[in-house]
Amino acid sequence: MYIGLPLKVTLKLTRAKVKSKITLKDIARELEVSISTVSKALKNSEEISRDTKEKIQAFAKLYNYRPNNIAISLKNKRTKNIGVVIPDIVHHFFTTVIRGIEKYANARGYNVIVCSSDESFDREVINMEMLANGSIDGFIMSLSSETQLKNDYNHLKEVTDQGIPVVLFDRITNEVECDKVIIDDLLGAYTATKKMIDQGRKKIGLITTADYLSVSKARTDGYQKALTEHGLEVDESRILKLSSMEMDEELIQDFFENSDIDALLTVNEIFAVYSMRLAQKKGMRIPEDMSFIGFTDGFLSQYAYPSLTVVAQHGIRMGEVAAQMLIEKVESEAEVETYQTKILEPTLVVRDSTIN
Amino acid sequence: MYIGLPLKVTLKLTRAKVKSKITLKDIARELEVSISTVSKALKNSEEISRDTKEKIQAFAKLYNYRPNNIAISLKNKRTKNIGVVIPDIVHHFFTTVIRGIEKYANARGYNVIVCSSDESFDREVINMEMLANGSIDGFIMSLSSETQLKNDYNHLKEVTDQGIPVVLFDRITNEVECDKVIIDDLLGAYTATKKMIDQGRKKIGLITTADYLSVSKARTDGYQKALTEHGLEVDESRILKLSSMEMDEELIQDFFENSDIDALLTVNEIFAVYSMRLAQKKGMRIPEDMSFIGFTDGFLSQYAYPSLTVVAQHGIRMGEVAAQMLIEKVESEAEVETYQTKILEPTLVVRDSTIN
DNA sequence: TTGTACGCGTTATCAC
DNA sequence: GTGATAACGCGTACAA
């Protein structure tokens, strides 16, 4: 009936039969053997005769047989999936961490399921519940700002109570017992501040966020520690605390107009780069008249003009470490409940926004 | 025996029993009813008596019963997972698309599994095979540069042959029959080039990549079309073709030194921002002496100094559209094999790197 | 050497 | 109104 129609159509009809992957059962039926024989043959079991094995393996190869992950997951109670929940996916540092996680996890046969909480408590809860019902073997996550603000970690506790391992990174809390990876944010800010002090700056400003964000708190502490240790007083008028990591151009402009500073540390790269622009507009020279240091070694810092000195957070490394810790927990039979917090060292990447 | 030990320890022992989620079977055993009764009761079936239902529902709630996703996936042959394969995760445009996909997909109860191919053909193949064996209901993907270079799409064809729906976005190919979403790259480049022509620029340069990358090809075509239509000749010495989207500072410096241009279009934002820096170092004023336009409306463009005029690619919208097309295919019973390519309109976001 | 039976957790159908 | 059974796809202990 289809004679004369273009080849394409004929092929499609043939394909229709093949559609939806071939299973052990299909092979067994076709070759008139039992399912278990097929299963064993495909695993090259010694139990099966060479003839049968070859026949089955050839057939399987021909039809491109692949075991169904879902069935295996159900059987093994192991999904080989890692759930990653982060506050924001359009964010250099977090994607860098994901890259590290993927690198380590993929090499060990794990998939990475990424969900962004979008800085929302509710979305964080929903995403975790979704994934916790069997979809993943463990979580790697960084808390949303709303979660840190509410200080409510019941969703995390429920998950750990079910025996699902969790590794927290960057934005963490002491309220939950689990493995953690962070950089030494205090040290990072301390080093950066000290760098500027060493260059002779005496009026160092800080743009940070409210203290509920764990990382900002630590960075603010580091900044203050450096000042104090070097005999400089902490002047609140030189500190701007924004309510979140969101850019607020007006507040920064205001701050910049009204505070008397000759150097500026910020808790991310955007605040710093934006501030540099304000300085330039006022005709200041960077770094001669004013120094800038930010956090996060992203594209913005590299390609800003002048390029920005930053505290690098080594996201890839952090992701690898987190993945390693998680997979270790997932694959360990032992029920030992011992948790560790790994603290990575930040690095100061010196560029043109500070005097060399 | 544990009397006197801190509460925490006692709790942990209790938890040990609760560990690993409760199943229908557990409830059935505990309440001395059959599994099917439990299943029906929890779905509020009319078949079950009020008393039994209440008892079971209360028990389930108390022990926080949640159906196991994996078991349901196996039964329904639906995972409610979408596989996303992109060339690079540390990339503003792609993460923006992911955000759009997540937004649409999550609202419909789908998870997003993200894998990055890292611009590698092999990793793209491996990731797809991994996911195709039952882990996902469909793919949304953008081709790696290596794939476009090799022009080998058998892994995609295998997947579609199995009846797994695929939606390609941004970096697409005509070799595979499936749904596609792109922006009109040619139009975007055309509009940008025309903008500079209208401002009186006559020596407009272009930094692009080799033609195998579908988007670069289209953008190069748009640039040339604009020139030709406005009576300007296409001067090859004003075009720099890099081998990939990777930054190559040396080649760009070279190009910048040796070519006679008064305006520059680039196929991403990094090339443009870096070039602006070179111009500034040469003492040129932007946009008075030279205009710049890039592709991708990211942080770099927004916070560069001067801020960069760009062709916005509307990643979020693209992600939403892709997710919508995919989910429609996934959920449609019909076997209709009709594919569409949606073309989104790019927008020129005018900033300070061009004369207003 | 091959096959049978069972279990992973769930749902749908059918029997009682 | 409740329960037994089969099925989704796979692996494996055990039986033949």
XYZ file of C-alpha atoms (C1' of nucleotides) in Angstrom:
744
model
C 0.000 0.000 0.000
C 2.858 2.363 0.712
C 4.785 1.459 -2.390
C 5.844 4.579 -4.126
C 5.821 6.757 -1.065
C 9.108 8.360 -0.146
C 11.522 6.231 1.822
C 11.194 8.493 4.806
C 7.623 7.460 5.417
C 8.409 3.768 5.246
C 11.195 4.233 7.747
C 8.933 6.028 10.121
C 6.471 3.188 10.091
C 9.218 0.724 10.822
C 10.434 2.893 13.626
C 7.014 2.972 15.170
C 7.421 -0.667 16.064
C 10.803 -0.098 17.622
C 9.632 2.879 19.630
C 9.857 2.695 23.389
C 12.948 0.870 24.400
C 13.444 -2.864 24.213
C 13.334 -4.772 27.516
C 14.675 -8.048 28.799
C 11.247 -9.469 28.332
C 11.195 -8.508 24.660
C 14.500 -10.218 24.058
C 13.396 -13.300 25.962
C 10.201 -13.609 23.974
C 11.953 -13.070 20.689
C 14.695 -15.595 21.401
C 12.422 -18.011 23.212
C 14.413 -18.163 26.413
C 13.569 -17.004 29.897
C 14.076 -13.480 31.159
C 16.638 -14.522 33.689
C 18.681 -16.258 31.040
C 18.768 -13.029 29.101
C 19.663 -11.078 32.179
C 22.500 -13.404 33.037
C 23.739 -13.630 29.484
C 24.002 -9.880 29.239
C 26.088 -9.796 32.384
C 28.307 -12.414 30.836
C 27.496 -14.895 33.576
C 29.469 -18.129 33.614
C 26.235 -20.008 34.115
C 25.122 -19.461 30.553
C 26.512 -21.388 27.592
C 28.664 -19.595 25.118
C 26.197 -20.167 22.337
C 23.265 -18.719 24.170
C 25.292 -15.798 25.424
C 26.525 -14.910 21.984
C 23.092 -15.123 20.500
C 21.572 -12.975 23.210
C 24.359 -10.447 23.267
C 24.240 -10.061 19.529
C 20.514 -9.542 19.602
C 20.763 -7.050 22.446
C 23.420 -5.121 20.645
C 21.453 -5.090 17.439
C 18.417 -3.662 19.169
C 20.536 -1.428 21.329
C 19.333 -2.791 24.615
C 19.970 -0.643 27.699
C 18.733 -1.525 31.174
C 16.039 0.754 32.482
C 17.430 3.087 35.126
C 14.132 3.397 36.905
C 13.717 -0.327 37.375
C 17.248 -0.602 38.669
C 16.699 2.305 41.022
C 13.591 0.689 42.408
C 15.390 -2.578 42.918
C 18.584 -1.193 44.381
C 16.999 1.650 46.286
C 19.714 3.758 44.734
C 19.004 6.307 42.054
C 22.503 7.489 41.263
C 21.057 10.973 41.226
C 22.241 13.877 43.323
C 19.834 16.686 44.087
C 21.333 20.155 44.059
C 19.282 23.005 45.462
C 20.727 26.489 45.137
C 19.297 29.955 45.683
C 19.957 31.228 42.189
C 21.009 29.599 38.967
C 21.920 32.763 37.087
C 24.891 33.341 39.330
C 28.534 32.829 38.604
C 29.582 31.343 41.915
C 26.742 28.857 42.179
C 27.108 27.638 38.613
C 30.791 27.225 39.254
C 29.980 24.987 42.190
C 27.576 23.013 40.014
C 30.350 22.509 37.516
C 32.518 21.077 40.271
C 29.744 18.824 41.496
C 29.040 17.562 37.986
C 32.683 16.946 37.325
C 33.087 14.734 40.341
C 29.654 13.130 40.263
C 29.508 12.311 36.564
C 32.858 10.598 36.768
C 31.275 8.262 39.290
C 28.125 7.640 37.309
C 25.877 10.079 39.114
C 23.470 12.519 37.533
C 22.927 15.962 38.898
C 19.396 17.242 39.327
C 19.441 20.984 39.733
C 16.656 22.961 41.332
C 16.782 26.617 42.140
C 14.924 27.927 45.148
C 15.028 31.422 43.731
C 15.869 32.687 47.239
C 12.413 31.562 48.345
C 11.755 29.413 51.413
C 8.650 27.857 49.915
C 10.307 26.872 46.675
C 13.172 25.376 48.613
C 10.769 23.252 50.633
C 8.760 22.186 47.595
C 11.823 21.258 45.599
C 13.303 19.238 48.414
C 10.081 17.357 49.057
C 9.768 16.609 45.377
C 13.250 15.169 45.184
C 13.230 13.460 48.560
C 10.507 11.016 47.548
C 12.894 8.635 45.933
C 14.314 10.744 43.115
C 17.751 11.266 44.605
C 20.270 9.615 46.887
C 21.347 12.794 48.605
C 21.304 16.572 48.600
C 23.924 19.218 48.056
C 22.533 22.603 48.860
C 23.033 26.222 49.733
C 20.313 27.928 51.747
C 18.011 30.516 50.269
C 18.169 33.942 51.871
C 14.557 33.615 52.967
C 15.390 30.391 54.757
C 18.282 31.994 56.577
C 16.052 34.896 57.476
C 13.244 32.694 58.820
C 15.796 30.477 60.473
C 13.481 27.517 59.850
C 15.197 24.281 58.907
C 12.514 21.694 59.476
C 12.544 20.645 55.854
C 16.227 19.864 56.183
C 15.737 17.962 59.392
C 12.950 15.879 57.910
C 15.207 14.876 55.080
C 18.152 13.956 57.284
C 15.794 12.107 59.626
C 14.790 9.937 56.705
C 18.391 8.987 56.350
C 19.024 11.030 53.223
C 22.515 12.533 53.400
C 22.824 16.285 53.001
C 25.855 18.433 52.323
C 25.452 22.160 52.852
C 27.784 24.588 51.134
C 28.479 28.309 51.311
C 25.234 29.433 52.942
C 25.012 27.053 55.851
C 23.538 26.821 59.348
C 24.549 25.299 62.640
C 20.985 24.229 63.271
C 21.303 21.187 61.054
C 23.631 18.277 61.690
C 25.213 17.353 58.392
C 28.369 17.706 56.358
C 29.283 21.210 55.299
C 31.720 22.971 52.998
C 32.475 26.634 53.147
C 35.330 28.929 52.474
C 36.786 30.868 55.326
C 34.797 33.985 54.607
C 36.115 35.771 57.644
C 39.681 35.157 56.561
C 38.863 36.234 53.016
C 37.479 39.559 54.145
C 40.280 39.952 56.639
C 42.948 39.414 53.997
C 41.277 41.784 51.587
C 40.894 44.496 54.199
C 44.445 44.027 55.388
C 45.660 44.370 51.809
C 44.105 47.795 51.589
C 45.351 48.817 55.000
C 48.858 47.795 53.990
C 48.532 50.080 51.022
C 47.923 52.960 53.351
C 44.174 53.171 53.176
C 42.663 54.398 56.389
C 39.033 54.963 55.508
C 37.887 51.623 54.244
C 34.210 51.185 53.461
C 32.151 47.998 53.293
C 29.067 47.124 51.326
C 27.486 44.004 52.759
C 24.047 42.618 53.545
C 22.084 42.076 56.708
C 23.620 39.612 59.144
C 21.109 36.824 58.638
C 23.042 35.773 55.545
C 25.749 33.574 57.006
C 28.409 34.562 54.515
C 27.847 38.292 54.868
C 28.051 38.033 58.614
C 31.404 36.264 58.422
C 32.747 38.720 55.880
C 31.680 41.677 57.944
C 33.406 40.140 60.949
C 36.598 39.679 58.974
C 36.522 43.273 57.830
C 36.053 44.523 61.363
C 38.729 42.249 62.725
C 41.272 43.579 60.255
C 40.449 47.170 61.105
C 40.584 46.618 64.829
C 43.796 44.645 64.712
C 45.462 47.462 62.827
C 44.312 50.171 65.137
C 41.589 51.541 62.908
C 38.197 52.172 64.384
C 35.085 50.598 62.912
C 33.030 53.507 61.668
C 29.416 52.488 61.080
C 28.961 55.336 58.623
C 31.380 53.547 56.333
C 29.313 50.381 56.306
C 26.298 49.881 54.061
C 24.071 46.935 54.889
C 21.692 46.076 52.092
C 18.742 43.854 52.783
C 19.831 41.214 50.260
C 22.364 40.424 47.550
C 20.060 42.122 45.073
C 21.520 45.184 43.437
C 20.136 48.431 44.806
C 21.639 51.197 42.739
C 20.045 54.036 44.657
C 21.251 52.985 48.073
C 24.757 52.440 46.781
C 24.792 55.825 45.076
C 23.603 57.445 48.271
C 26.213 55.673 50.294
C 28.894 56.599 47.843
C 27.946 60.264 47.876
C 27.745 60.623 51.599
C 30.482 58.541 53.101
C 34.085 59.474 53.418
C 36.091 56.484 52.161
C 39.277 55.823 50.237
C 38.803 52.096 49.732
C 35.877 49.742 49.433
C 35.261 46.077 50.152
C 32.051 44.469 48.958
C 30.556 41.029 49.546
C 30.096 40.304 45.846
C 31.498 41.498 42.548
C 28.534 43.443 41.281
C 28.496 45.914 44.163
C 32.189 46.581 43.622
C 32.038 46.969 39.874
C 29.046 49.245 40.119
C 30.819 51.334 42.740
C 33.887 51.608 40.559
C 31.713 53.078 37.888
C 30.377 55.684 40.320
C 33.934 56.560 41.310
C 34.950 56.933 37.711
C 32.010 59.174 37.022
C 33.161 61.380 39.851
C 36.489 61.614 38.109
C 38.413 59.502 40.560
C 41.309 57.380 39.422
C 41.394 53.722 40.347
C 43.441 52.541 42.170
C 45.343 55.798 42.773
C 42.506 57.634 44.451
C 40.550 54.680 45.674
C 40.918 50.893 45.928
C 38.254 48.254 45.398
C 37.994 44.620 46.335
C 35.004 42.325 45.844
C 34.042 38.724 46.473
C 33.637 36.127 43.671
C 36.074 35.704 40.850
C 33.659 35.951 37.935
C 33.611 37.411 34.440
C 32.596 40.754 35.805
C 35.776 41.101 37.849
C 37.971 39.887 35.035
C 36.572 42.122 32.353
C 35.654 45.208 34.307
C 37.773 48.244 33.602
C 39.878 48.439 35.598
C 39.794 44.760 36.418
C 38.700 44.016 39.950
C 40.765 42.523 42.734
C 38.669 39.838 44.378
C 38.502 37.171 47.009
C 38.162 33.988 44.963
C 35.825 31.415 46.430
C 37.001 28.437 44.403
C 33.541 27.239 43.507
C 34.705 24.295 41.413
C 36.792 22.964 44.252
C 33.919 23.501 46.640
C 31.605 21.568 44.359
C 34.044 18.705 44.048
C 34.548 18.517 47.787
C 30.816 18.632 48.433
C 30.159 15.899 45.878
C 32.898 13.776 47.324
C 31.564 14.100 50.848
C 28.049 13.327 49.710
C 28.887 10.312 47.607
C 31.003 8.930 50.392
C 28.032 9.128 52.730
C 25.679 7.713 50.138
C 27.872 4.748 49.407
C 28.989 4.006 52.932
C 27.114 1.105 54.419
C 28.049 2.170 57.912
C 25.439 4.060 59.871
C 28.039 6.178 61.604
C 26.607 9.580 62.203
C 29.698 11.687 62.153
C 29.681 14.959 60.309
C 32.442 17.277 59.310
C 32.735 20.832 58.122
C 35.418 21.465 55.562
C 36.755 24.961 55.354
C 38.454 25.943 52.125
C 40.968 28.751 51.933
C 39.977 31.751 49.883
C 42.546 33.392 47.641
C 43.084 37.039 46.949
C 43.285 37.564 43.195
C 45.043 40.870 42.755
C 44.089 42.921 39.735
C 44.061 46.562 38.753
C 41.562 47.941 41.239
C 44.166 47.875 43.989
C 47.676 49.247 44.063
C 50.026 46.436 43.275
C 19.808 1.122 79.564
C 19.910 4.556 78.008
C 18.440 6.297 80.989
C 20.507 9.271 81.854
C 21.954 9.714 78.413
C 21.209 13.014 76.760
C 17.892 13.274 74.975
C 19.598 13.595 71.638
C 20.885 10.048 71.759
C 17.511 8.614 72.606
C 15.971 10.497 69.733
C 18.519 9.211 67.337
C 17.749 5.653 68.288
C 14.089 6.275 67.742
C 14.819 7.849 64.420
C 16.790 4.864 63.337
C 13.561 2.915 63.157
C 11.831 5.586 61.169
C 14.704 5.922 58.740
C 14.038 5.147 55.117
C 10.600 6.258 54.184
C 7.420 4.479 55.155
C 5.634 2.550 52.393
C 2.121 1.385 51.710
C 3.137 -2.025 52.880
C 4.318 -0.681 56.227
C 1.018 1.043 56.803
C -0.909 -2.048 55.763
C 1.030 -4.261 58.128
C 0.716 -1.835 61.007
C -3.015 -1.329 60.576
C -3.706 -4.917 59.607
C -5.379 -4.156 56.321
C -4.322 -4.941 52.780
C -2.026 -2.824 50.692
C -4.730 -2.064 48.181
C -7.021 -0.824 50.898
C -4.346 1.581 52.017
C -3.700 2.735 48.494
C -7.378 3.381 47.895
C -7.914 5.028 51.253
C -5.128 7.470 50.613
C -6.681 8.404 47.304
C -9.937 8.967 49.124
C -11.657 6.267 47.103
C -15.419 5.919 47.539
C -14.988 2.188 47.884
C -13.499 2.452 51.342
C -15.510 3.106 54.490
C -15.164 6.411 56.248
C -13.795 4.796 59.347
C -11.037 2.923 57.576
C -10.141 5.918 55.483
C -9.823 8.178 58.465
C -7.736 5.702 60.342
C -5.384 5.149 57.434
C -5.129 8.792 56.489
C -4.361 9.772 60.035
C -1.679 7.149 60.290
C -0.173 8.156 56.956
C -0.118 11.775 57.966
C 1.472 10.989 61.285
C 4.260 9.055 59.663
C 4.492 11.527 56.830
C 3.828 9.028 54.073
C 4.783 10.102 50.570
C 4.454 7.875 47.513
C 7.757 6.778 46.050
C 8.417 8.622 42.804
C 10.506 5.838 41.387
C 7.816 3.224 41.814
C 5.278 5.524 40.229
C 7.630 6.254 37.356
C 8.099 2.575 36.744
C 4.388 1.970 36.746
C 3.364 4.970 34.683
C 6.356 4.986 32.370
C 6.495 8.677 33.114
C 9.226 10.208 35.219
C 8.098 13.812 35.343
C 11.728 14.699 34.755
C 13.052 16.827 31.942
C 16.633 16.391 30.828
C 18.461 19.570 29.925
C 21.791 19.297 28.160
C 23.694 22.512 27.548
C 27.221 23.252 26.401
C 28.214 25.274 29.434
C 26.660 25.886 32.809
C 28.803 28.842 33.812
C 27.211 30.991 31.187
C 24.690 33.743 31.578
C 22.514 32.984 28.597
C 22.234 29.254 29.211
C 21.454 29.637 32.898
C 18.829 32.152 31.960
C 17.233 29.576 29.708
C 17.373 27.033 32.519
C 15.575 29.480 34.734
C 12.817 29.746 32.142
C 12.600 25.993 31.771
C 12.428 25.494 35.534
C 9.807 28.153 35.918
C 7.488 26.511 33.438
C 8.316 22.918 34.251
C 8.167 23.148 38.043
C 4.765 24.758 37.869
C 3.607 21.603 36.117
C 5.243 19.216 38.508
C 8.332 18.442 36.473
C 11.900 18.310 37.725
C 14.779 19.564 35.679
C 17.887 17.438 35.373
C 20.751 19.536 34.135
C 23.816 18.112 32.466
C 26.509 20.153 30.838
C 28.349 18.765 27.852
C 31.188 21.177 28.425
C 31.290 21.784 24.661
C 32.357 18.161 24.228
C 30.730 15.735 21.814
C 31.568 12.734 23.969
C 30.149 14.184 27.138
C 27.018 15.151 25.258
C 26.576 11.577 24.053
C 27.293 10.072 27.460
C 24.932 12.392 29.261
C 22.141 11.761 26.818
C 22.533 8.006 26.980
C 22.551 8.134 30.756
C 19.339 10.102 30.854
C 17.619 8.365 27.973
C 17.461 5.024 29.784
C 14.326 5.890 31.633
C 15.430 8.846 33.718
C 13.589 11.512 31.783
C 10.495 12.041 29.667
C 12.143 14.328 27.173
C 15.139 16.476 26.324
C 15.695 20.175 25.973
C 19.119 20.865 24.604
C 21.561 23.130 22.887
C 24.333 21.535 20.864
C 27.926 21.541 21.963
C 30.345 23.268 19.631
C 32.166 20.003 19.049
C 28.914 18.404 17.945
C 28.214 21.193 15.512
C 31.761 20.914 14.242
C 31.591 17.128 13.744
C 28.113 17.491 12.350
C 27.263 14.112 13.862
C 23.788 13.811 15.311
C 23.298 10.075 15.637
C 22.867 10.306 19.383
C 19.985 12.687 18.830
C 18.427 10.501 16.195
C 18.648 7.436 18.405
C 16.802 9.257 21.107
C 14.051 10.543 18.871
C 13.769 7.114 17.261
C 12.991 5.726 20.690
C 10.088 8.098 20.853
C 11.672 10.454 23.342
C 10.702 14.024 22.462
C 13.506 16.515 21.964
C 13.432 20.298 21.809
C 16.544 22.019 20.511
C 17.230 25.633 21.366
C 19.733 28.258 20.304
C 22.405 25.993 18.826
C 20.317 23.815 16.551
C 20.656 21.732 13.406
C 18.486 20.919 10.439
C 19.747 17.357 10.474
C 17.379 16.340 13.260
C 13.617 16.372 13.023
C 12.284 17.815 16.255
C 10.874 20.947 17.785
C 13.190 23.939 17.924
C 13.353 27.380 19.494
C 15.775 30.048 18.443
C 15.926 33.763 18.270
C 16.238 35.380 14.906
C 19.997 35.769 15.114
C 20.258 37.131 11.630
C 17.742 39.836 12.417
C 19.485 40.609 15.703
C 22.815 41.163 14.021
C 21.150 43.040 11.204
C 19.413 45.419 13.595
C 22.560 46.005 15.572
C 24.627 46.677 12.483
C 21.990 48.954 11.050
C 21.913 50.887 14.294
C 25.585 51.667 13.923
C 25.235 52.500 10.246
C 22.440 54.896 11.071
C 24.782 56.612 13.481
C 27.149 57.270 10.642
C 29.619 54.456 11.199
C 31.126 53.264 7.941
C 33.853 50.916 9.069
C 32.057 48.387 11.162
C 34.018 45.415 12.429
C 32.788 41.995 13.523
C 34.185 39.486 15.973
C 32.522 36.156 15.459
C 33.411 32.470 15.399
C 33.817 29.911 12.661
C 30.671 29.180 10.692
C 30.051 25.726 12.100
C 28.391 27.311 15.118
C 24.858 27.859 13.890
C 24.317 31.081 15.787
C 27.553 32.686 14.669
C 26.801 31.875 11.068
C 23.409 33.536 11.305
C 24.820 36.565 13.054
C 27.564 36.948 10.496
C 24.957 36.760 7.746
C 22.884 39.453 9.425
C 25.897 41.716 9.707
C 26.759 41.276 6.059
C 23.192 41.780 4.954
C 22.976 45.087 6.777
C 26.208 46.310 5.247
C 25.254 45.272 1.737
C 21.775 46.719 1.939
C 23.211 50.051 2.960
C 25.769 50.186 0.246
C 28.755 49.310 2.389
C 31.133 46.683 1.195
C 31.953 43.654 3.308
C 35.630 43.973 4.094
C 37.082 40.680 5.297
C 39.877 42.500 7.092
C 37.278 43.892 9.441
C 36.020 40.442 10.397
C 37.714 38.294 13.013
C 36.657 34.664 13.121
C 37.729 32.912 16.285
C 37.680 29.157 16.451
C 35.236 29.071 19.363
C 33.381 31.213 21.873
C 36.395 30.936 24.149
C 38.113 34.185 24.896
C 41.359 34.667 22.980
C 42.878 37.891 24.199
C 45.841 37.822 21.883
C 43.885 37.421 18.677
C 41.495 40.145 19.669
C 44.338 42.506 20.553
C 45.958 41.782 17.218
C 42.760 42.372 15.360
C 42.140 45.543 17.258
C 45.594 46.908 16.505
C 45.566 46.136 12.847
C 42.110 46.753 11.543
C 40.642 50.049 10.631
C 37.225 50.198 12.289
C 34.995 52.781 13.946
C 32.403 50.382 15.332
C 32.347 46.784 16.460
C 29.741 44.041 16.657
C 30.545 40.851 18.548
C 28.686 37.579 18.924
C 28.802 37.630 22.719
C 29.267 40.156 25.478
C 32.755 39.212 26.590
C 34.394 39.949 23.254
C 32.750 43.367 23.208
C 33.572 44.306 26.771
C 37.153 43.207 26.352
C 37.422 45.194 23.149
C 36.034 48.263 24.863
C 38.827 47.988 27.341
C 41.389 47.879 24.556
C 39.821 50.955 23.021
C 39.903 52.784 26.302
C 43.522 51.890 26.791
C 44.257 53.447 23.433
C 42.612 56.598 24.712
C 39.501 56.347 22.590
C 36.229 57.676 23.865
C 33.187 55.429 23.760
C 30.811 55.973 22.076
C 32.145 59.203 20.541
C 35.120 57.635 18.799
C 33.835 54.135 18.491
C 30.602 52.205 19.055
C 30.196 48.704 20.445
C 27.370 46.205 20.382
C 27.435 42.654 21.712
C 25.105 39.694 22.018
C 23.612 38.521 25.352
C 22.130 40.836 27.919
C 24.110 39.736 30.967
C 25.694 41.302 34.010
C 28.795 42.121 32.051
C 26.913 44.355 29.641
C 24.940 46.015 32.392
C 27.857 46.814 34.640
C 30.629 47.400 32.148
C 31.833 50.952 31.911
C 30.487 52.260 29.705
C 27.533 49.933 29.755
C 27.211 47.858 26.623
C 24.472 48.001 24.031
C 23.425 44.441 23.284
C 21.128 42.195 21.349
C 19.055 40.568 24.086
C 18.265 36.924 23.495
C 15.465 36.578 26.012
C 16.687 33.364 27.546
C 13.906 33.060 30.075
C 11.264 33.313 27.401
C 13.167 30.823 25.283
C 13.300 28.398 28.198
C 9.613 28.738 28.852
C 8.737 28.181 25.231
C 11.022 25.170 24.997
C 9.560 23.647 28.145
C 6.056 24.264 26.911
C 6.726 22.620 23.567
C 8.372 19.656 25.242
C 5.732 19.066 27.868
C 3.050 19.302 25.225
C 4.742 16.555 23.244
C 5.349 14.469 26.350
C 1.773 14.634 27.459
C 0.113 14.317 24.090
C -1.192 10.835 23.492
C -1.323 11.415 19.777
C 1.514 10.039 17.719
C 1.396 12.944 15.316
C 4.884 13.626 14.113
C 4.675 17.282 13.386
C 7.476 19.542 14.428
C 7.724 23.274 14.589
C 10.496 25.802 14.895
C 9.645 28.845 16.942
C 11.617 31.956 16.214
C 11.715 34.580 18.925
C 12.443 38.209 18.212
C 15.647 39.610 19.619
C 15.628 43.075 21.138
C 18.258 45.751 20.924
C 18.979 47.052 24.419
C 20.561 50.434 23.910
C 23.093 51.541 26.495
C 26.101 53.810 26.616
C 28.407 52.064 24.175
C 26.479 53.458 21.242
C 25.429 56.999 20.483
C 21.886 57.434 21.615
C 22.918 -24.848 31.575
C 18.445 -22.956 32.000
C 14.214 -21.583 34.292
C 11.054 -20.347 38.334
C 9.866 -17.379 41.867
C 10.238 -13.354 44.419
C 10.815 -8.585 45.642
C 11.490 -3.416 44.957
C 6.501 0.280 45.707
C 2.711 1.443 43.361
C -1.850 1.201 41.000
C -5.675 -0.909 38.492
C -8.742 -4.664 37.852
C -11.364 -8.052 39.443
C -13.121 -11.224 42.972
C -15.274 -11.842 47.248
C -16.178 -2.397 51.637
C -12.053 -5.101 51.355
C -8.472 -7.970 49.500
C -5.908 -10.732 46.115
C -3.490 -10.466 41.833
C -1.005 -8.775 38.046
C 1.967 -5.576 36.055
C 5.853 -2.004 35.341
C 11.659 -3.898 34.364
C 15.259 -5.876 36.604
C 18.305 -9.048 39.310
C 19.145 -13.062 41.938
C 18.624 -17.129 45.080
C 17.194 -21.305 44.336
C 15.270 -25.241 41.835
C 15.377 -28.308 38.008
